[in-house]
Coordinates of N, CA, C and O in Angstrom, one line a residue:
M1 N -20.3 3.7 21.2 CA -19.1 3.2 21.8 C -17.9 4.1 21.3 O -17.9 4.4 20.1
N2 N -17.1 4.5 22.2 CA -15.9 5.3 21.7 C -14.7 4.4 21.7 O -14.7 3.3 22.3
P3 N -13.6 4.8 21.0 CA -12.5 3.9 20.9 C -11.9 3.5 22.2 O -11.3 2.4 22.3
E4 N -12.0 4.3 23.2 CA -11.4 3.9 24.5 C -12.1 2.7 25.2 O -11.6 2.1 26.0
Q5 N -13.3 2.5 24.7 CA -14.1 1.4 25.3 C -13.8 0.0 24.7 O -14.4 -1.0 25.1
L6 N -13.0 0.0 23.6 CA -12.7 -1.3 23.0 C -11.9 -2.1 24.0 O -10.9 -1.6 24.5
T7 N -12.3 -3.3 24.2 CA -11.6 -4.2 25.1 C -10.5 -5.1 24.4 O -9.6 -5.6 25.0
V8 N -10.7 -5.2 23.1 CA -9.7 -5.9 22.2 C -9.4 -5.0 21.0 O -10.2 -4.1 20.7
P9 N -8.3 -5.1 20.4 CA -8.0 -4.3 19.2 C -9.1 -4.5 18.1 O -9.7 -5.5 17.9
F10 N -9.4 -3.4 17.4 CA -10.3 -3.4 16.3 C -9.7 -4.1 15.1 O -8.6 -3.8 14.7
N11 N -10.3 -5.1 14.6 CA -9.8 -6.0 13.6 C -10.0 -5.5 12.2 O -11.1 -5.4 11.7
V12 N -8.9 -5.1 11.6 CA -8.9 -4.4 10.3 C -8.3 -5.4 9.3 O -7.2 -5.9 9.5
L13 N -8.9 -5.5 8.1 CA -8.4 -6.3 7.0 C -8.3 -5.4 5.8 O -9.3 -4.7 5.5
I14 N -7.1 -5.4 5.1 CA -7.0 -4.6 3.9 C -6.6 -5.6 2.8 O -5.8 -6.5 2.9
A15 N -7.3 -5.4 1.7 CA -7.1 -6.2 0.5 C -6.6 -5.2 -0.6 O -7.4 -4.4 -1.1
D16 N -5.3 -5.3 -0.9 CA -4.7 -4.3 -1.8 C -3.4 -4.9 -2.3 O -2.6 -5.4 -1.6
D17 N -3.2 -4.9 -3.6 CA -2.0 -5.5 -4.2 C -0.9 -4.5 -4.3 O 0.3 -4.9 -4.7
D18 N -1.1 -3.2 -4.0 CA -0.1 -2.2 -4.1 C 0.7 -2.1 -2.8 O 0.2 -1.7 -1.7
I19 N 2.0 -2.5 -2.8 CA 2.8 -2.5 -1.7 C 3.0 -1.2 -1.0 O 3.0 -1.0 0.2
D20 N 3.1 -0.1 -1.8 CA 3.3 1.2 -1.3 C 2.0 1.7 -0.5 O 2.1 2.2 0.5
D21 N 0.9 1.4 -1.1 CA -0.4 1.7 -0.5 C -0.6 1.0 0.8 O -1.0 1.5 1.8
Q22 N -0.1 -0.3 0.9 CA -0.2 -1.1 2.1 C 0.7 -0.4 3.2 O 0.3 -0.4 4.3
F23 N 1.9 -0.1 2.8 CA 2.8 0.5 3.7 C 2.3 1.8 4.3 O 2.3 1.9 5.6
F24 N 1.7 2.7 3.5 CA 1.2 4.0 4.1 C -0.1 3.7 4.9 O -0.3 4.4 5.9
F25 N -0.9 2.8 4.5 CA -2.1 2.4 5.2 C -1.7 1.9 6.6 O -2.2 2.4 7.7
N26 N -0.7 1.0 6.7 CA -0.2 0.4 7.9 C 0.4 1.5 8.8 O 0.1 1.6 10.0
K27 N 1.2 2.4 8.2 CA 1.8 3.5 9.0 C 0.7 4.4 9.6 O 0.8 4.8 10.7
A28 N -0.2 4.8 8.8 CA -1.3 5.7 9.2 C -2.1 5.0 10.3 O -2.4 5.6 11.3
L29 N -2.4 3.7 10.2 CA -3.1 3.0 11.2 C -2.4 3.0 12.6 O -3.0 3.2 13.6
K30 N -1.1 2.9 12.5 CA -0.3 2.9 13.8 C -0.3 4.2 14.4 O -0.1 4.3 15.6
E31 N -0.5 5.3 13.7 CA -0.5 6.7 14.2 C -1.9 7.1 14.7 O -2.0 8.2 15.3
I32 N -2.9 6.3 14.5 CA -4.2 6.7 14.9 C -4.4 6.2 16.3 O -3.9 5.2 16.7
S33 N -5.2 6.9 17.1 CA -5.4 6.6 18.5 C -6.4 5.5 18.8 O -7.0 5.5 19.8
I34 N -6.6 4.6 17.8 CA -7.5 3.5 18.0 C -6.6 2.2 18.0 O -5.8 2.0 17.0
S35 N -6.8 1.3 18.9 CA -6.1 0.1 19.0 C -6.6 -0.8 17.9 O -7.8 -1.1 17.8
T36 N -5.7 -1.3 17.0 CA -6.1 -2.1 15.9 C -5.2 -3.3 15.7 O -4.0 -3.3 16.2
K37 N -5.7 -4.3 15.0 CA -4.9 -5.4 14.6 C -5.1 -5.5 13.0 O -6.3 -5.6 12.6
L38 N -4.0 -5.4 12.3 CA -4.1 -5.3 10.8 C -3.7 -6.6 10.2 O -2.7 -7.2 10.6
T39 N -4.5 -7.1 9.3 CA -4.2 -8.2 8.4 C -4.3 -7.8 7.0 O -5.1 -7.0 6.6
T40 N -3.3 -8.2 6.2 CA -3.2 -7.8 4.8 C -3.3 -9.0 3.9 O -2.6 -10.0 4.1
V41 N -4.1 -8.9 2.8 CA -4.1 -9.8 1.7 C -3.8 -9.1 0.4 O -4.0 -7.9 0.4
Y42 N -3.3 -9.8 -0.6 CA -2.8 -9.1 -1.8 C -3.6 -9.2 -3.0 O -3.3 -8.5 -4.0
D43 N -4.7 -10.0 -3.0 CA -5.5 -10.1 -4.2 C -6.9 -10.6 -3.8 O -7.1 -11.1 -2.6
G44 N -7.8 -10.6 -4.7 CA -9.2 -11.0 -4.4 C -9.3 -12.5 -4.0 O -10.1 -12.9 -3.1
E45 N -8.6 -13.4 -4.7 CA -8.7 -14.8 -4.3 C -8.1 -15.0 -2.9 O -8.7 -15.8 -2.2
E46 N -7.0 -14.4 -2.6 CA -6.5 -14.5 -1.2 C -7.5 -14.0 -0.2 O -7.7 -14.6 0.9
L47 N -8.1 -12.9 -0.5 CA -9.1 -12.3 0.4 C -10.3 -13.3 0.7 O -10.6 -13.6 1.8
M48 N -10.8 -13.9 -0.4 CA -12.0 -14.8 -0.2 C -11.5 -16.1 0.5 O -12.3 -16.6 1.4
M49 N -10.3 -16.5 0.3 CA -9.8 -17.7 1.0 C -9.6 -17.3 2.5 O -10.0 -18.1 3.4
Y50 N -9.1 -16.2 2.8 CA -8.9 -15.7 4.2 C -10.2 -15.7 4.9 O -10.4 -16.1 6.0
L51 N -11.2 -15.0 4.3 CA -12.5 -14.9 4.9 C -13.2 -16.3 5.2 O -13.7 -16.5 6.2
S52 N -13.1 -17.2 4.2 CA -13.7 -18.5 4.4 C -13.0 -19.3 5.5 O -13.6 -20.1 6.2
E53 N -11.7 -19.1 5.7 CA -10.9 -19.8 6.7 C -11.1 -19.1 8.1 O -10.6 -19.7 9.1
N54 N -11.6 -17.9 8.2 CA -11.7 -17.2 9.4 C -13.1 -16.7 9.7 O -13.4 -15.6 10.3
M55 N -14.1 -17.5 9.4 CA -15.5 -17.2 9.6 C -15.9 -16.9 11.0 O -16.8 -16.1 11.3
E56 N -15.1 -17.5 12.0 CA -15.4 -17.3 13.4 C -14.8 -16.0 13.9 O -15.1 -15.6 15.0
Q57 N -13.8 -15.5 13.2 CA -13.1 -14.3 13.6 C -13.0 -13.3 12.4 O -11.9 -13.0 12.0
L58 N -14.2 -12.9 12.0 CA -14.2 -11.9 10.8 C -13.7 -10.6 11.2 O -13.8 -10.2 12.4
P59 N -13.1 -9.8 10.2 CA -12.7 -8.5 10.6 C -13.8 -7.6 10.9 O -15.0 -7.8 10.5
D60 N -13.5 -6.5 11.7 CA -14.5 -5.5 12.0 C -14.8 -4.6 10.8 O -15.9 -4.1 10.6
V61 N -13.7 -4.4 10.0 CA -13.9 -3.6 8.8 C -12.9 -4.2 7.7 O -11.8 -4.6 8.0
L62 N -13.4 -4.2 6.5 CA -12.6 -4.6 5.4 C -12.4 -3.4 4.4 O -13.4 -2.8 4.0
F63 N -11.1 -3.0 4.2 CA -10.8 -2.0 3.2 C -10.4 -2.8 1.9 O -9.5 -3.6 1.9
L64 N -11.2 -2.6 0.9 CA -11.2 -3.4 -0.3 C -10.8 -2.6 -1.5 O -11.6 -1.7 -1.9
D65 N -9.7 -2.8 -2.1 CA -9.3 -2.1 -3.3 C -10.1 -2.6 -4.5 O -10.4 -3.8 -4.6
I66 N -10.5 -1.7 -5.4 CA -11.2 -2.1 -6.6 C -10.4 -2.9 -7.5 O -10.8 -4.0 -8.0
N67 N -9.2 -2.4 -7.9 CA -8.4 -3.0 -8.9 C -7.3 -3.9 -8.3 O -6.3 -3.4 -7.8
M68 N -7.6 -5.2 -8.4 CA -6.6 -6.2 -7.9 C -6.5 -7.4 -8.9 O -7.5 -7.6 -9.6
P69 N -5.4 -8.1 -8.9 CA -5.3 -9.2 -9.8 C -6.1 -10.4 -9.3 O -6.5 -10.5 -8.1
R70 N -6.3 -11.4 -10.2 CA -7.0 -12.7 -10.0 C -8.4 -12.5 -9.7 O -9.2 -13.3 -10.2
K71 N -8.9 -11.6 -8.9 CA -10.3 -11.3 -8.6 C -10.3 -9.9 -8.1 O -9.7 -9.6 -7.1
N72 N -11.1 -9.1 -8.8 CA -11.1 -7.7 -8.4 C -12.1 -7.4 -7.2 O -12.8 -8.3 -6.8
G73 N -12.0 -6.2 -6.7 CA -12.8 -5.9 -5.5 C -14.3 -5.9 -5.8 O -15.1 -6.3 -4.8
V74 N -14.8 -5.6 -6.9 CA -16.2 -5.7 -7.2 C -16.7 -7.1 -7.2 O -17.7 -7.4 -6.6
E75 N -15.9 -8.0 -7.7 CA -16.3 -9.4 -7.7 C -16.3 -9.9 -6.3 O -17.2 -10.7 -5.9
C76 N -15.3 -9.5 -5.5 CA -15.2 -9.9 -4.1 C -16.4 -9.4 -3.3 O -17.1 -10.1 -2.5
L77 N -16.8 -8.1 -3.5 CA -17.9 -7.5 -2.8 C -19.2 -8.3 -3.2 O -20.0 -8.6 -2.3
A78 N -19.4 -8.6 -4.4 CA -20.6 -9.4 -4.8 C -20.6 -10.7 -4.1 O -21.7 -11.1 -3.6
E79 N -19.5 -11.4 -4.0 CA -19.5 -12.7 -3.3 C -19.8 -12.5 -1.8 O -20.5 -13.3 -1.2
I80 N -19.2 -11.5 -1.2 CA -19.4 -11.2 0.2 C -20.9 -10.9 0.5 O -21.5 -11.5 1.4
R81 N -21.5 -10.1 -0.3 CA -22.9 -9.8 -0.1 C -23.9 -10.9 -0.4 O -25.0 -10.9 0.1
Q82 N -23.4 -11.9 -1.1 CA -24.3 -13.1 -1.4 C -24.1 -14.2 -0.4 O -24.9 -15.1 -0.3
S83 N -23.1 -14.1 0.5 CA -22.9 -15.1 1.5 C -23.7 -14.7 2.8 O -23.6 -13.6 3.3
K84 N -24.4 -15.7 3.3 CA -25.1 -15.5 4.6 C -24.2 -15.1 5.7 O -24.6 -14.3 6.5
K85 N -23.0 -15.7 5.8 CA -22.1 -15.4 6.9 C -21.3 -14.1 6.8 O -20.8 -13.6 7.7
L86 N -21.2 -13.7 5.5 CA -20.3 -12.5 5.3 C -21.1 -11.2 4.9 O -20.6 -10.1 5.0
K87 N -22.4 -11.4 4.6 CA -23.1 -10.3 4.0 C -23.2 -9.0 4.9 O -23.4 -7.9 4.4
H88 N -23.0 -9.2 6.3 CA -23.1 -8.0 7.2 C -21.7 -7.4 7.4 O -21.6 -6.5 8.2
L89 N -20.7 -7.9 6.8 CA -19.3 -7.4 7.0 C -19.3 -5.9 6.5 O -19.8 -5.6 5.5
F90 N -18.6 -5.1 7.3 CA -18.5 -3.7 7.0 C -17.4 -3.5 6.0 O -16.2 -3.8 6.3
V91 N -17.8 -3.2 4.8 CA -16.8 -3.1 3.6 C -16.7 -1.7 3.1 O -17.7 -1.0 2.8
V92 N -15.5 -1.2 3.0 CA -15.2 0.1 2.5 C -14.3 -0.1 1.3 O -13.2 -0.7 1.4
M93 N -14.8 0.3 0.1 CA -14.0 0.1 -1.1 C -13.2 1.4 -1.3 O -13.7 2.5 -1.0
F94 N -12.0 1.2 -1.9 CA -11.2 2.4 -2.2 C -10.4 2.2 -3.5 O -10.2 1.0 -3.9
S95 N -10.1 3.3 -4.1 CA -9.4 3.2 -5.3 C -8.7 4.5 -5.6 O -9.0 5.5 -5.0
T96 N -7.6 4.4 -6.4 CA -6.9 5.6 -6.8 C -7.8 6.3 -7.8 O -8.4 5.8 -8.7
F97 N -7.8 7.6 -7.6 CA -8.7 8.5 -8.5 C -7.8 9.0 -9.6 O -6.8 9.6 -9.4
Y98 N -8.3 8.9 -10.8 CA -7.7 9.4 -12.0 C -8.8 10.3 -12.7 O -9.8 9.9 -13.2
S99 N -8.5 11.6 -12.7 CA -9.5 12.6 -13.2 C -9.9 12.3 -14.7 O -11.0 12.6 -15.1
R100 N -9.0 11.7 -15.4 CA -9.3 11.5 -16.9 C -10.3 10.3 -17.0 O -10.8 10.1 -18.1
Y101 N -10.5 9.6 -15.9 CA -11.4 8.5 -16.0 C -12.6 8.7 -15.1 O -13.2 7.8 -14.5
I102 N -13.1 9.9 -15.0 CA -14.2 10.3 -14.1 C -15.5 9.5 -14.4 O -16.2 9.1 -13.4
D103 N -15.8 9.3 -15.6 CA -17.0 8.6 -16.0 C -16.9 7.1 -15.5 O -17.9 6.6 -14.9
Y104 N -15.7 6.5 -15.7 CA -15.5 5.2 -15.2 C -15.7 5.1 -13.7 O -16.3 4.2 -13.2
E105 N -15.1 6.0 -13.0 CA -15.1 6.0 -11.6 C -16.6 6.2 -11.1 O -17.0 5.4 -10.2
Q106 N -17.3 7.1 -11.7 CA -18.8 7.2 -11.3 C -19.5 5.9 -11.5 O -20.4 5.6 -10.7
E107 N -19.3 5.3 -12.7 CA -19.9 4.0 -12.9 C -19.6 3.0 -11.9 O -20.5 2.2 -11.4
M108 N -18.3 2.9 -11.5 CA -17.9 2.0 -10.4 C -18.6 2.3 -9.1 O -19.0 1.3 -8.4
I109 N -18.6 3.5 -8.8 CA -19.2 3.9 -7.5 C -20.7 3.5 -7.5 O -21.2 2.9 -6.5
E110 N -21.4 3.7 -8.6 CA -22.8 3.3 -8.6 C -23.0 1.8 -8.6 O -23.9 1.3 -7.9
K111 N -22.1 1.1 -9.2 CA -22.1 -0.4 -9.2 C -21.9 -0.9 -7.8 O -22.7 -1.8 -7.4
V112 N -20.9 -0.4 -7.1 CA -20.6 -1.0 -5.8 C -21.7 -0.6 -4.8 O -22.0 -1.3 -3.9
K113 N -22.3 0.6 -5.0 CA -23.5 1.0 -4.1 C -24.6 0.0 -4.3 O -25.3 -0.4 -3.4
E114 N -24.9 -0.3 -5.6 CA -26.0 -1.3 -5.9 C -25.7 -2.6 -5.2 O -26.6 -3.3 -4.8
I115 N -24.5 -3.1 -5.2 CA -24.1 -4.4 -4.7 C -24.2 -4.3 -3.1 O -24.5 -5.3 -2.5
G116 N -23.9 -3.1 -2.5 CA -24.1 -3.0 -1.1 C -22.9 -2.6 -0.3 O -22.7 -3.0 0.8
V117 N -22.0 -1.8 -0.9 CA -20.8 -1.4 -0.2 C -21.2 -0.4 0.9 O -22.2 0.3 0.7
D118 N -20.5 -0.4 2.0 CA -20.9 0.5 3.1 C -20.3 1.9 2.9 O -20.9 2.9 3.3
D119 N -19.2 2.0 2.2 CA -18.6 3.3 1.9 C -17.6 3.1 0.7 O -17.1 2.1 0.5
F120 N -17.4 4.3 0.0 CA -16.4 4.3 -1.1 C -15.5 5.5 -0.8 O -16.0 6.6 -0.6
I121 N -14.2 5.3 -0.8 CA -13.3 6.4 -0.7 C -12.2 6.4 -1.8 O -11.9 5.3 -2.3
R122 N -11.7 7.5 -2.1 CA -10.6 7.7 -3.0 C -9.3 7.6 -2.2 O -9.2 8.3 -1.1
K123 N -8.3 6.9 -2.7 CA -7.0 7.0 -2.0 C -6.4 8.4 -2.2 O -6.1 8.8 -3.3
P124 N -6.2 9.1 -1.1 CA -5.7 10.4 -1.2 C -4.2 10.4 -1.5 O -3.5 9.4 -1.1
H125 N -3.7 11.5 -2.1 CA -2.3 11.6 -2.3 C -1.6 12.2 -1.1 O -0.4 12.1 -1.0
D126 N -2.4 12.8 -0.2 CA -1.8 13.4 1.0 C -1.9 12.5 2.2 O -3.0 11.9 2.5
Y127 N -0.8 12.2 2.9 CA -0.7 11.3 4.0 C -1.6 11.7 5.2 O -2.3 10.9 5.8
G128 N -1.7 13.0 5.4 CA -2.5 13.5 6.5 C -4.0 13.2 6.2 O -4.8 12.8 7.1
Q129 N -4.4 13.4 5.0 CA -5.8 13.0 4.6 C -6.1 11.5 4.7 O -7.1 11.1 5.2
L130 N -5.1 10.7 4.4 CA -5.2 9.3 4.5 C -5.5 8.9 6.0 O -6.4 8.2 6.3
K131 N -4.7 9.5 6.9 CA -5.0 9.2 8.3 C -6.4 9.7 8.8 O -7.1 8.9 9.5
Q132 N -6.8 10.8 8.3 CA -8.1 11.3 8.7 C -9.2 10.4 8.2 O -10.2 10.1 8.9
I133 N -9.1 10.0 6.9 CA -10.1 9.1 6.3 C -10.2 7.7 7.1 O -11.2 7.3 7.4
I134 N -9.0 7.2 7.3 CA -9.0 5.9 8.0 C -9.6 6.0 9.4 O -10.4 5.2 9.8
H135 N -9.2 7.1 10.1 CA -9.8 7.3 11.5 C -11.3 7.4 11.4 O -12.0 6.8 12.2
K136 N -11.8 8.2 10.5 CA -13.2 8.4 10.3 C -14.0 7.1 10.0 O -15.0 6.8 10.6
V137 N -13.4 6.3 9.1 CA -14.0 5.0 8.8 C -14.0 4.1 10.0 O -14.9 3.4 10.3
L138 N -12.9 4.0 10.8 CA -12.8 3.2 11.9 C -13.8 3.6 13.0 O -14.4 2.7 13.6
L139 N -14.0 4.9 13.2 CA -15.1 5.3 14.1 C -16.4 4.8 13.7 O -17.2 4.4 14.5
R140 N -16.7 4.9 12.4 CA -18.0 4.4 11.9 C -18.1 2.9 12.1 O -19.1 2.3 12.5
G141 N -17.0 2.2 11.9 CA -17.0 0.7 12.2 C -17.2 0.4 13.6 O -17.8 -0.6 14.0
I142 N -16.6 1.2 14.5 CA -16.7 0.9 16.0 C -18.2 1.1 16.3 O -18.8 0.3 17.1
D143 N -18.8 2.2 15.8 CA -20.3 2.4 16.1 C -21.1 1.2 15.5 O -22.0 0.8 16.2
K144 N -20.8 0.7 14.4 CA -21.5 -0.4 13.8 C -21.3 -1.7 14.6 O -22.3 -2.4 14.9
K145 N -20.1 -1.9 15.1 CA -19.9 -3.0 16.0 C -20.6 -2.9 17.3 O -21.2 -3.9 17.7
A146 N -20.7 -1.8 17.9 CA -21.4 -1.5 19.1 C -22.9 -1.8 18.9 O -23.5 -2.4 19.7
L147 N -23.4 -1.3 17.8 CA -24.9 -1.5 17.5 C -25.2 -3.0 17.3 O -26.2 -3.5 17.8
K148 N -24.3 -3.7 16.7 CA -24.4 -5.1 16.4 C -24.4 -5.9 17.8 O -25.2 -6.8 18.0
E149 N -23.5 -5.5 18.7 CA -23.4 -6.2 20.0 C -24.7 -5.9 20.8 O -25.1 -6.7 21.6
Q150 N -25.2 -4.7 20.8 CA -26.4 -4.3 21.5 C -27.6 -5.1 21.0 O -28.4 -5.6 21.7
T151 N -27.6 -5.3 19.7 CA -28.7 -6.1 19.1 C -28.7 -7.5 19.5 O -29.7 -8.1 19.8
K152 N -27.5 -8.1 19.7 CA -27.4 -9.4 20.2 C -27.9 -9.6 21.6 O -28.4 -10.6 22.0
L153 N -27.8 -8.5 22.4 CA -28.2 -8.6 23.8 C -29.7 -8.5 24.0 O -30.3 -8.9 25.0
I154 N -30.4 -8.0 23.0 CA -31.8 -7.8 23.0 C -32.6 -9.1 22.7 O -32.2 -10.0 22.1

């Protein structure tokens, strides 16, 4: 399925406590040629509450920050993958990259892969790169959604 075939906006959820990151994510999303509906939550507890209250209308993709207050992204990912209703949610984890903590980052990447993350991205410092990354992830999400819908028809 290509983006033009979407009959409703692609439902995007971002869980991130950084207001600046949310602003640039939203701005980039509006500049991408894919029709989207964005919902934002600010921490892990709010994310899990949102998901439990919206089981009938889950997001098509969840961008999940690793470092958030109250419940971090790794804890949320583990809960999502343990839930029968949420385990197939397309989850992309992202985090700010600090070169001095490369070992920590590698450990986190391995941990979230073991838990079952669909993708891991670093928050780029370049706005153009951010748009490219979001666009690429959304295209993957659209493909996953199309495959899921085809499977339902069989």
